[in-house]
Amino acid sequence: MQPPELDLPPINARNHNLTLFMLRRLESHLDVRIRLHDLTDQFDMGGGLIVANHFTRLETFVVPFVVHRATNITLRILASHVLFGNKTFGDYLMSIGALPTNHPNKYELIARDILQGGWWLIFPEGGLIKDRRVIEKGRLNVTTDAGQVRRRPRSGSAILAMTVQRYKAALRQALENNWETQTICESLGLGDRRPSELEALAFRPTPIIPLNITYYPLNPQDNALKSLATRLMPNLPHTSFGQELLEELTVEGSMLLKGVEIDMRFGSPLLVGDDDVQLVDDWRIVPWSASPWRRYLTALRSWRPMRPYTYLVDRWAVSSSWRQRQRAWQITRTTMQALYRLATIHIDHLLSAMLLQTLRTTKQRRFEILDLQKRLYLAAQRLKENGNLALHPNLTDPDLQYLLVTDTPHPFLEDFARRASELELLTCKDQIWEPNTDLLLEPWSFNSVRLKNFIQVYFNEVEPVTEVIQAVRYAMRADLKAHQTTFSDAMHNYEDELYEADHAEFVTPETIAKLTPLPPETGRPALLRGHGSHSAVGILLIHGFSASPGEVMPLAKSLNGQGFTVYVVRLRGHGTSPYDLQQRSWQDWYDSVQRGYAYLRTITDTQFVGGMSTGGGLALYLSMHEPTVQGVFAVAAPIKLANRAIHLAPLLKTVRGFVDSNPGNPNTNYLAFPVQALQELLHFITVYSKTLQNVAIPTLLIQARGDTTVRPDSAQYIYDELGTTKKELIWKDVDQHVIVSDAFPDVHDDILTFVQQHQPSR
């Protein structure tokens, strides 16, 4: 008796290497960013299976390519038989390691290859899941076959793993009993293995590694690939196959040509061992009552010429037994649940879930964007605290997280709205979203949902992830007023995190050896909470160029002593190391001021802004753009600098990187500053000096007549240019630049008087 042909066609090295080369070239020329996550030592376990979700045809090529690049392992794939319809293309796929799903001996071929150390990629969903819908009434169910069939995911991967374990059990039995070992090894393709290798293999479980593939963003549009296909084959739109092909070209062509992020996340392997494979004699060949089948199968397995091939009998038993199929489904369900939880949760997932869940369960039909942003923050924070899920950078990046709690429209929400508006899924006007309920809740056809309703696709993708649905439900039901402290704390913590990150990056042994950094006690931003009747009045204090919050801290304490809430902001690049300042622009400084003011608005009812030197200029500039500022004060704001050589900064930049400084207080100011930063200062002075006429609120200017850093006539220039009539210029007969320290209590009193005069009457 001869066993069937169980040898896989060898991988054609030339075709395989050519495919890898072409994919590398495509990746370098396309805006496709592939990120590989959590691939550690999973492939050190010998042969096994990778099971992945299936959303695009790209995965057939991309996953083996990425795995080979990361591990140098050639990954074979069980691919849809549809891809093998063309003989030439089918032969090519076979030559690079693919096998069609309708191959008659696929289980035996794959199981033997795994036993020999091979790795296989399998899509247990059984086809493209274009709608990403895998949950129905709380149970795993997928839609395949052009949307006509709802069924459970295929359990073929589990059956394969169990079959491999049965082969290992047969090998182990042969090794233990020392009979027909060589014959069995040859029948399993292990004839060249040493006894020690065989023994290790026989006792090794078979791993099933879940792999989740997440795409962001979905933005299907007409593209060159689709246009080329319709030009070459004009009849495509008139056939069902052609329509399906055009849909795939639209979706996947947009990904390739217009850009997409692909996150591939590997999970911990599910180990299928002997506990998952019962002996055939226990449940198949020995039934509850004697039968001719029992005698026949027992005799067949005991027949000496059949001993090398008893694994075929066992394979039949595995695939046909109800009990074993049930165990295979249990393994499949566990694997699929782990697979779906590996999704990289991004901002579109949460927004889609918020919209659809709200539309389905409430009567709400309008969504304020700023309100939605804050709810999005609550949901993202809940998921971060959970710690069990993988989050996309657009949910973890501190800069983007910060924007969610402010009154600034978030760029990712604007992009979401743009894509949804193009599909008429919602309208956006006056910072309000109005979803098109009919389109959003319409049961789109399987082949059109990716084109017409990406919101539904994204919601379906996270529906199996309980934590996401719970976080969204929590956020949408939350009382935002009760969470106001949460949002303000987030803004304050963001500045602290920025300081910690900048300090860690730029204050290192290497930089310390070259330039002295500032101590943390003067570099951090600081909040001094008010008390009494003045606590609702907030004052934003801004330090000067190359200084730190410590520079204006004496003034802050003086104002806070009178009950005012004072927030001392840190300009980006300051308070750490001159190397940090070298990387920043004046826009970075102004962004810091805007963030500080936004934070102050969340904790106070009335706001004043003011600063020292460059900080005074930034305060004036902010007051031009923030209509809620009650009043502004500037001490020694620069227009003209005393050292004329400073204006040569663009030339010095090419010669020197840093310029030595002799600050009055080295604990609050850098001992050297970068020429690049000096150029940014000059640029900022040019910008804000031209817009002073836009200052329309009460303004106080204070200037020392003997200032050796800023030319004193700068104050007169600013005073003359101010657009407000409520302005005052106070001169001080001193020869210092920084006049906000404890040595100048009269300056503190002048500012205090200004604030008291212009604060709203209660």
Tab-separated table of N, CA and C in Angstrom, residues 295-424:
chain	number	residue	atom	x	y	z
A	295	ARG	N	-13.628	-3.418	14.957
A	295	ARG	CA	-12.719	-4.520	14.647
A	295	ARG	C	-11.885	-4.205	13.411
A	296	TYR	N	-12.526	-3.574	12.427
A	296	TYR	CA	-11.818	-3.274	11.188
A	296	TYR	C	-10.689	-2.267	11.421
A	297	LEU	N	-10.989	-1.160	12.104
A	297	LEU	CA	-9.988	-0.120	12.316
A	297	LEU	C	-8.872	-0.598	13.236
A	298	THR	N	-9.248	-1.370	14.255
A	298	THR	CA	-8.218	-1.891	15.155
A	298	THR	C	-7.272	-2.812	14.396
A	299	ALA	N	-7.841	-3.645	13.566
A	299	ALA	CA	-7.002	-4.555	12.786
A	299	ALA	C	-6.142	-3.783	11.794
A	300	LEU	N	-6.730	-2.745	11.203
A	300	LEU	CA	-5.982	-1.959	10.219
A	300	LEU	C	-4.790	-1.269	10.870
A	301	ARG	N	-4.970	-0.709	12.051
A	301	ARG	CA	-3.875	-0.018	12.726
A	301	ARG	C	-2.823	-0.999	13.231
A	302	SER	N	-3.227	-2.222	13.507
A	302	SER	CA	-2.281	-3.211	14.033
A	302	SER	C	-1.520	-3.936	12.930
A	303	TRP	N	-1.999	-3.784	11.708
A	303	TRP	CA	-1.360	-4.498	10.587
A	303	TRP	C	0.033	-3.908	10.373
A	304	ARG	N	1.066	-4.757	10.440
A	304	ARG	CA	2.443	-4.294	10.415
A	304	ARG	C	2.748	-3.394	9.218
A	305	PRO	N	2.344	-3.741	7.991
A	305	PRO	CA	2.654	-2.853	6.855
A	305	PRO	C	1.999	-1.469	6.976
A	306	MET	N	0.932	-1.368	7.804
A	306	MET	CA	0.234	-0.078	7.934
A	306	MET	C	0.798	0.801	9.038
A	307	ARG	N	1.677	0.244	9.872
A	307	ARG	CA	2.144	1.010	11.028
A	307	ARG	C	2.762	2.363	10.646
A	308	PRO	N	3.545	2.432	9.570
A	308	PRO	CA	4.103	3.754	9.210
A	308	PRO	C	3.046	4.769	8.797
A	309	TYR	N	1.838	4.274	8.482
A	309	TYR	CA	0.825	5.181	7.930
A	309	TYR	C	-0.411	5.307	8.828
A	310	THR	N	-0.258	4.855	10.088
A	310	THR	CA	-1.419	4.966	10.977
A	310	THR	C	-1.809	6.418	11.240
A	311	TYR	N	-0.862	7.343	11.003
A	311	TYR	CA	-1.203	8.751	11.224
A	311	TYR	C	-2.298	9.195	10.273
A	312	LEU	N	-2.419	8.513	9.111
A	312	LEU	CA	-3.489	8.855	8.179
A	312	LEU	C	-4.848	8.457	8.752
A	313	VAL	N	-4.861	7.301	9.406
A	313	VAL	CA	-6.097	6.881	10.067
A	313	VAL	C	-6.449	7.864	11.186
A	314	ASP	N	-5.418	8.244	11.944
A	314	ASP	CA	-5.643	9.201	13.025
A	314	ASP	C	-6.133	10.539	12.475
A	315	ARG	N	-5.550	10.971	11.361
A	315	ARG	CA	-5.957	12.231	10.731
A	315	ARG	C	-7.437	12.184	10.347
A	316	TRP	N	-7.866	11.063	9.805
A	316	TRP	CA	-9.277	10.913	9.455
A	316	TRP	C	-10.145	10.987	10.703
A	317	ALA	N	-9.681	10.357	11.760
A	317	ALA	CA	-10.454	10.368	12.996
A	317	ALA	C	-10.589	11.777	13.551
A	318	VAL	N	-9.490	12.533	13.482
A	318	VAL	CA	-9.514	13.899	14.003
A	318	VAL	C	-10.531	14.743	13.251
A	319	SER	N	-10.534	14.629	11.933
A	319	SER	CA	-11.380	15.505	11.131
A	319	SER	C	-12.837	15.091	11.149
A	320	SER	N	-13.122	13.859	11.493
A	320	SER	CA	-14.498	13.402	11.378
A	320	SER	C	-15.201	13.248	12.722
A	321	SER	N	-14.483	13.320	13.806
A	321	SER	CA	-15.093	13.105	15.111
A	321	SER	C	-15.764	14.368	15.627
A	322	TRP	N	-16.983	14.212	16.151
A	322	TRP	CA	-17.691	15.354	16.711
A	322	TRP	C	-16.959	15.905	17.914
A	323	ARG	N	-16.456	15.020	18.787
A	323	ARG	CA	-15.763	15.479	19.993
A	323	ARG	C	-14.501	16.252	19.636
A	324	GLN	N	-13.757	15.755	18.654
A	324	GLN	CA	-12.528	16.451	18.305
A	324	GLN	C	-12.822	17.762	17.584
A	325	ARG	N	-13.878	17.793	16.807
A	325	ARG	CA	-14.255	19.042	16.160
A	325	ARG	C	-14.666	20.086	17.193
A	326	GLN	N	-15.324	19.639	18.257
A	326	GLN	CA	-15.683	20.564	19.318
A	326	GLN	C	-14.449	21.151	19.993
A	327	ARG	N	-13.459	20.297	20.237
A	327	ARG	CA	-12.225	20.798	20.844
A	327	ARG	C	-11.507	21.740	19.883
A	328	ALA	N	-11.552	21.410	18.598
A	328	ALA	CA	-10.931	22.289	17.604
A	328	ALA	C	-11.616	23.653	17.608
A	329	TRP	N	-12.929	23.667	17.760
A	329	TRP	CA	-13.630	24.945	17.799
A	329	TRP	C	-13.271	25.731	19.056
A	330	GLN	N	-13.108	25.039	20.178
A	330	GLN	CA	-12.697	25.728	21.405
A	330	GLN	C	-11.334	26.395	21.222
A	331	ILE	N	-10.405	25.675	20.590
A	331	ILE	CA	-9.083	26.253	20.327
A	331	ILE	C	-9.217	27.438	19.377
A	332	THR	N	-10.034	27.277	18.344
A	332	THR	CA	-10.234	28.357	17.374
A	332	THR	C	-10.833	29.587	18.041
A	333	ARG	N	-11.835	29.378	18.874
A	333	ARG	CA	-12.481	30.506	19.552
A	333	ARG	C	-11.494	31.246	20.451
A	334	THR	N	-10.694	30.498	21.198
A	334	THR	CA	-9.694	31.127	22.067
A	334	THR	C	-8.691	31.924	21.242
A	335	THR	N	-8.252	31.333	20.127
A	335	THR	CA	-7.275	32.009	19.270
A	335	THR	C	-7.858	33.275	18.660
A	336	MET	N	-9.092	33.195	18.159
A	336	MET	CA	-9.698	34.346	17.507
A	336	MET	C	-9.975	35.473	18.499
A	337	GLN	N	-10.389	35.118	19.699
A	337	GLN	CA	-10.606	36.156	20.708
A	337	GLN	C	-9.303	36.878	21.022
A	338	ALA	N	-8.216	36.111	21.132
A	338	ALA	CA	-6.904	36.731	21.367
A	338	ALA	C	-6.497	37.582	20.173
A	339	LEU	N	-6.798	37.100	18.965
A	339	LEU	CA	-6.425	37.816	17.741
A	339	LEU	C	-7.117	39.180	17.676
A	340	TYR	N	-8.418	39.208	17.922
A	340	TYR	CA	-9.151	40.469	17.805
A	340	TYR	C	-8.745	41.464	18.893
A	341	ARG	N	-8.324	40.961	20.041
A	341	ARG	CA	-7.888	41.853	21.120
A	341	ARG	C	-6.520	42.458	20.831
A	342	LEU	N	-5.832	41.948	19.822
A	342	LEU	CA	-4.526	42.493	19.448
A	342	LEU	C	-4.647	43.695	18.519
A	343	ALA	N	-5.865	44.078	18.176
A	343	ALA	CA	-6.048	45.229	17.282
A	343	ALA	C	-5.372	46.466	17.866
A	344	THR	N	-4.773	47.260	16.992
A	344	THR	CA	-4.171	48.524	17.413
A	344	THR	C	-5.273	49.582	17.416
A	345	ILE	N	-5.749	49.923	18.594
A	345	ILE	CA	-6.892	50.826	18.729
A	345	ILE	C	-6.456	52.255	18.408
A	346	HIS	N	-7.120	52.872	17.446
A	346	HIS	CA	-6.770	54.239	17.065
A	346	HIS	C	-7.972	55.162	17.222
A	347	ILE	N	-7.760	56.408	16.918
A	347	ILE	CA	-8.772	57.427	17.196
A	347	ILE	C	-10.044	57.210	16.378
A	348	ASP	N	-9.926	56.686	15.153
A	348	ASP	CA	-11.115	56.422	14.340
A	348	ASP	C	-11.967	55.311	14.947
A	349	HIS	N	-11.327	54.339	15.588
A	349	HIS	CA	-12.081	53.288	16.272
A	349	HIS	C	-13.001	53.901	17.331
A	350	LEU	N	-12.431	54.749	18.171
A	350	LEU	CA	-13.212	55.322	19.266
A	350	LEU	C	-14.293	56.260	18.749
A	351	LEU	N	-13.957	57.087	17.767
A	351	LEU	CA	-14.961	57.999	17.215
A	351	LEU	C	-16.108	57.226	16.574
A	352	SER	N	-15.776	56.186	15.825
A	352	SER	CA	-16.812	55.383	15.170
A	352	SER	C	-17.713	54.721	16.201
A	353	ALA	N	-17.107	54.178	17.248
A	353	ALA	CA	-17.899	53.534	18.294
A	353	ALA	C	-18.771	54.548	19.029
A	354	MET	N	-18.233	55.741	19.262
A	354	MET	CA	-19.019	56.776	19.940
A	354	MET	C	-20.249	57.162	19.128
A	355	LEU	N	-20.042	57.374	17.837
A	355	LEU	CA	-21.154	57.794	16.987
A	355	LEU	C	-22.208	56.698	16.866
A	356	LEU	N	-21.786	55.505	16.477
A	356	LEU	CA	-22.758	54.447	16.206
A	356	LEU	C	-23.440	53.961	17.474
A	357	GLN	N	-22.687	53.829	18.545
A	357	GLN	CA	-23.298	53.359	19.786
A	357	GLN	C	-24.323	54.366	20.292
A	358	THR	N	-24.011	55.654	20.157
A	358	THR	CA	-24.948	56.692	20.595
A	358	THR	C	-26.183	56.729	19.703
A	359	LEU	N	-25.986	56.635	18.395
A	359	LEU	CA	-27.120	56.666	17.473
A	359	LEU	C	-28.039	55.472	17.679
A	360	ARG	N	-27.466	54.332	18.036
A	360	ARG	CA	-28.271	53.118	18.191
A	360	ARG	C	-29.016	53.065	19.519
A	361	THR	N	-28.479	53.706	20.538
A	361	THR	CA	-29.043	53.534	21.879
A	361	THR	C	-29.696	54.789	22.443
A	362	THR	N	-29.536	55.938	21.788
A	362	THR	CA	-30.130	57.180	22.296
A	362	THR	C	-30.790	57.943	21.149
A	363	LYS	N	-31.414	59.055	21.497
A	363	LYS	CA	-32.033	59.917	20.493
A	363	LYS	C	-31.126	61.076	20.097
A	364	GLN	N	-29.914	61.104	20.607
A	364	GLN	CA	-28.987	62.193	20.284
A	364	GLN	C	-28.598	62.136	18.816
A	365	ARG	N	-28.685	63.273	18.141
A	365	ARG	CA	-28.365	63.328	16.716
A	365	ARG	C	-27.422	64.487	16.382
A	366	ARG	N	-26.917	65.184	17.372
A	366	ARG	CA	-25.955	66.267	17.168
A	366	ARG	C	-24.800	66.083	18.151
A	367	PHE	N	-23.594	66.341	17.657
A	367	PHE	CA	-22.406	66.155	18.482
A	367	PHE	C	-21.538	67.405	18.387
A	368	GLU	N	-21.354	68.091	19.509
A	368	GLU	CA	-20.439	69.229	19.539
A	368	GLU	C	-19.006	68.706	19.526
A	369	ILE	N	-18.188	69.250	18.634
A	369	ILE	CA	-16.843	68.718	18.442
A	369	ILE	C	-16.009	68.825	19.714
A	370	LEU	N	-16.023	69.978	20.358
A	370	LEU	CA	-15.208	70.146	21.560
A	370	LEU	C	-15.688	69.236	22.679
A	371	ASP	N	-16.994	69.020	22.736
A	371	ASP	CA	-17.556	68.075	23.698
A	371	ASP	C	-17.079	66.657	23.381
A	372	LEU	N	-17.120	66.312	22.103
A	372	LEU	CA	-16.701	64.979	21.680
A	372	LEU	C	-15.212	64.759	21.944
A	373	GLN	N	-14.421	65.815	21.767
A	373	GLN	CA	-12.984	65.696	22.033
A	373	GLN	C	-12.725	65.292	23.483
A	374	LYS	N	-13.416	65.933	24.387
A	374	LYS	CA	-13.197	65.642	25.805
A	374	LYS	C	-13.682	64.241	26.158
A	375	ARG	N	-14.758	63.814	25.545
A	375	ARG	CA	-15.222	62.442	25.781
A	375	ARG	C	-14.230	61.437	25.192
A	376	LEU	N	-13.659	61.806	24.079
A	376	LEU	CA	-12.632	60.960	23.480
A	376	LEU	C	-11.433	60.836	24.419
A	377	TYR	N	-11.084	61.931	25.066
A	377	TYR	CA	-9.983	61.898	26.034
A	377	TYR	C	-10.311	60.949	27.187
A	378	LEU	N	-11.538	61.019	27.699
A	378	LEU	CA	-11.929	60.142	28.802
A	378	LEU	C	-11.852	58.676	28.397
A	379	ALA	N	-12.311	58.376	27.184
A	379	ALA	CA	-12.254	56.989	26.713
A	379	ALA	C	-10.816	56.525	26.546
A	380	ALA	N	-9.985	57.385	25.954
A	380	ALA	CA	-8.581	57.019	25.750
A	380	ALA	C	-7.871	56.811	27.081
A	381	GLN	N	-8.157	57.670	28.054
A	381	GLN	CA	-7.538	57.516	29.369
A	381	GLN	C	-7.982	56.227	30.040
A	382	ARG	N	-9.249	55.883	29.891
A	382	ARG	CA	-9.747	54.631	30.471
A	382	ARG	C	-9.005	53.435	29.865
A	383	LEU	N	-8.758	53.478	28.567
A	383	LEU	CA	-8.037	52.384	27.913
A	383	LEU	C	-6.572	52.361	28.334
A	384	LYS	N	-5.962	53.538	28.491
A	384	LYS	CA	-4.570	53.594	28.943
A	384	LYS	C	-4.441	53.035	30.351
A	385	GLU	N	-5.375	53.374	31.208
A	385	GLU	CA	-5.340	52.863	32.577
A	385	GLU	C	-5.559	51.358	32.600
A	386	ASN	N	-6.372	50.865	31.688
A	386	ASN	CA	-6.605	49.423	31.606
A	386	ASN	C	-5.314	48.679	31.312
A	387	GLY	N	-4.541	49.192	30.357
A	387	GLY	CA	-3.216	48.666	30.079
A	387	GLY	C	-3.163	47.342	29.354
A	388	ASN	N	-4.319	46.783	28.973
A	388	ASN	CA	-4.320	45.467	28.336
A	388	ASN	C	-4.381	45.527	26.820
A	389	LEU	N	-4.576	46.720	26.269
A	389	LEU	CA	-4.751	46.849	24.831
A	389	LEU	C	-3.626	47.672	24.226
A	390	ALA	N	-3.418	47.474	22.931
A	390	ALA	CA	-2.410	48.244	22.198
A	390	ALA	C	-3.081	49.481	21.607
A	391	LEU	N	-2.518	50.645	21.890
A	391	LEU	CA	-3.090	51.900	21.418
A	391	LEU	C	-2.194	52.527	20.365
A	392	HIS	N	-2.828	53.077	19.356
A	392	HIS	CA	-2.129	53.769	18.276
A	392	HIS	C	-1.493	55.050	18.826
A	393	PRO	N	-0.404	55.518	18.210
A	393	PRO	CA	0.205	56.771	18.677
A	393	PRO	C	-0.747	57.956	18.726
A	394	ASN	N	-1.786	57.969	17.875
A	394	ASN	CA	-2.687	59.126	17.938
A	394	ASN	C	-3.587	59.107	19.175
A	395	LEU	N	-3.481	58.048	19.987
A	395	LEU	CA	-4.170	58.027	21.274
A	395	LEU	C	-3.208	58.112	22.452
A	396	THR	N	-1.917	58.045	22.187
A	396	THR	CA	-0.937	58.071	23.275
A	396	THR	C	0.025	59.243	23.191
A	397	ASP	N	0.169	59.845	22.015
A	397	ASP	CA	1.093	60.963	21.871
A	397	ASP	C	0.662	62.113	22.787
A	398	PRO	N	1.544	62.570	23.679
A	398	PRO	CA	1.152	63.624	24.630
A	398	PRO	C	0.640	64.891	23.954
A	399	ASP	N	1.239	65.269	22.829
A	399	ASP	CA	0.799	66.483	22.136
A	399	ASP	C	-0.643	66.349	21.658
A	400	LEU	N	-0.970	65.184	21.096
A	400	LEU	CA	-2.324	64.976	20.593
A	400	LEU	C	-3.312	64.787	21.735
A	401	GLN	N	-2.870	64.102	22.799
A	401	GLN	CA	-3.727	63.946	23.967
A	401	GLN	C	-4.072	65.302	24.573
A	402	TYR	N	-3.081	66.176	24.604
A	402	TYR	CA	-3.298	67.511	25.170
A	402	TYR	C	-4.385	68.263	24.396
A	403	LEU	N	-4.341	68.168	23.067
A	403	LEU	CA	-5.307	68.905	22.250
A	403	LEU	C	-6.741	68.483	22.542
A	404	LEU	N	-6.937	67.247	22.962
A	404	LEU	CA	-8.289	66.766	23.221
A	404	LEU	C	-8.968	67.526	24.354
A	405	VAL	N	-8.192	68.007	25.322
A	405	VAL	CA	-8.805	68.658	26.482
A	405	VAL	C	-8.831	70.176	26.348
A	406	THR	N	-8.408	70.686	25.204
A	406	THR	CA	-8.422	72.129	24.982
A	406	THR	C	-9.617	72.511	24.113
A	407	ASP	N	-9.731	73.781	23.841
A	407	ASP	CA	-10.783	74.275	22.950
A	407	ASP	C	-10.271	74.453	21.528
A	408	THR	N	-9.162	73.794	21.233
A	408	THR	CA	-8.596	73.826	19.883
A	408	THR	C	-9.062	72.593	19.117
A	409	PRO	N	-9.676	72.743	17.948
A	409	PRO	CA	-10.107	71.573	17.174
A	409	PRO	C	-8.945	70.628	16.905
A	410	HIS	N	-9.187	69.364	17.145
A	410	HIS	CA	-8.148	68.348	17.000
A	410	HIS	C	-7.985	67.988	15.524
A	411	PRO	N	-6.752	67.961	15.002
A	411	PRO	CA	-6.572	67.697	13.563
A	411	PRO	C	-7.086	66.332	13.132
A	412	PHE	N	-7.018	65.334	14.002
A	412	PHE	CA	-7.484	64.009	13.613
A	412	PHE	C	-9.010	63.949	13.565
A	413	LEU	N	-9.681	64.727	14.404
A	413	LEU	CA	-11.134	64.803	14.306
A	413	LEU	C	-11.546	65.539	13.042
A	414	GLU	N	-10.795	66.555	12.688
A	414	GLU	CA	-11.091	67.282	11.455
A	414	GLU	C	-10.904	66.377	10.245
A	415	ASP	N	-9.869	65.541	10.262
A	415	ASP	CA	-9.642	64.615	9.154
A	415	ASP	C	-10.750	63.572	9.094
A	416	PHE	N	-11.171	63.064	10.241
A	416	PHE	CA	-12.277	62.105	10.301
A	416	PHE	C	-13.535	62.725	9.706
A	417	ALA	N	-13.825	63.962	10.097
A	417	ALA	CA	-15.018	64.640	9.592
A	417	ALA	C	-14.932	64.875	8.089
A	418	ARG	N	-13.734	65.204	7.605
A	418	ARG	CA	-13.569	65.435	6.167
A	418	ARG	C	-13.882	64.166	5.385
A	419	ARG	N	-13.312	63.038	5.809
A	419	ARG	CA	-13.545	61.783	5.093
A	419	ARG	C	-15.006	61.356	5.185
A	420	ALA	N	-15.609	61.539	6.355
A	420	ALA	CA	-17.015	61.174	6.511
A	420	ALA	C	-17.920	62.095	5.699
A	421	SER	N	-17.567	63.367	5.617
A	421	SER	CA	-18.376	64.320	4.845
A	421	SER	C	-18.329	64.004	3.362
A	422	GLU	N	-17.169	63.582	2.878
A	422	GLU	CA	-17.046	63.226	1.465
A	422	GLU	C	-17.965	62.067	1.106
A	423	LEU	N	-18.245	61.196	2.068
A	423	LEU	CA	-19.147	60.064	1.842
A	423	LEU	C	-20.574	60.387	2.275
A	424	GLU	N	-20.807	61.645	2.679
A	424	GLU	CA	-22.118	62.118	3.131
A	424	GLU	C	-22.601	61.375	4.373
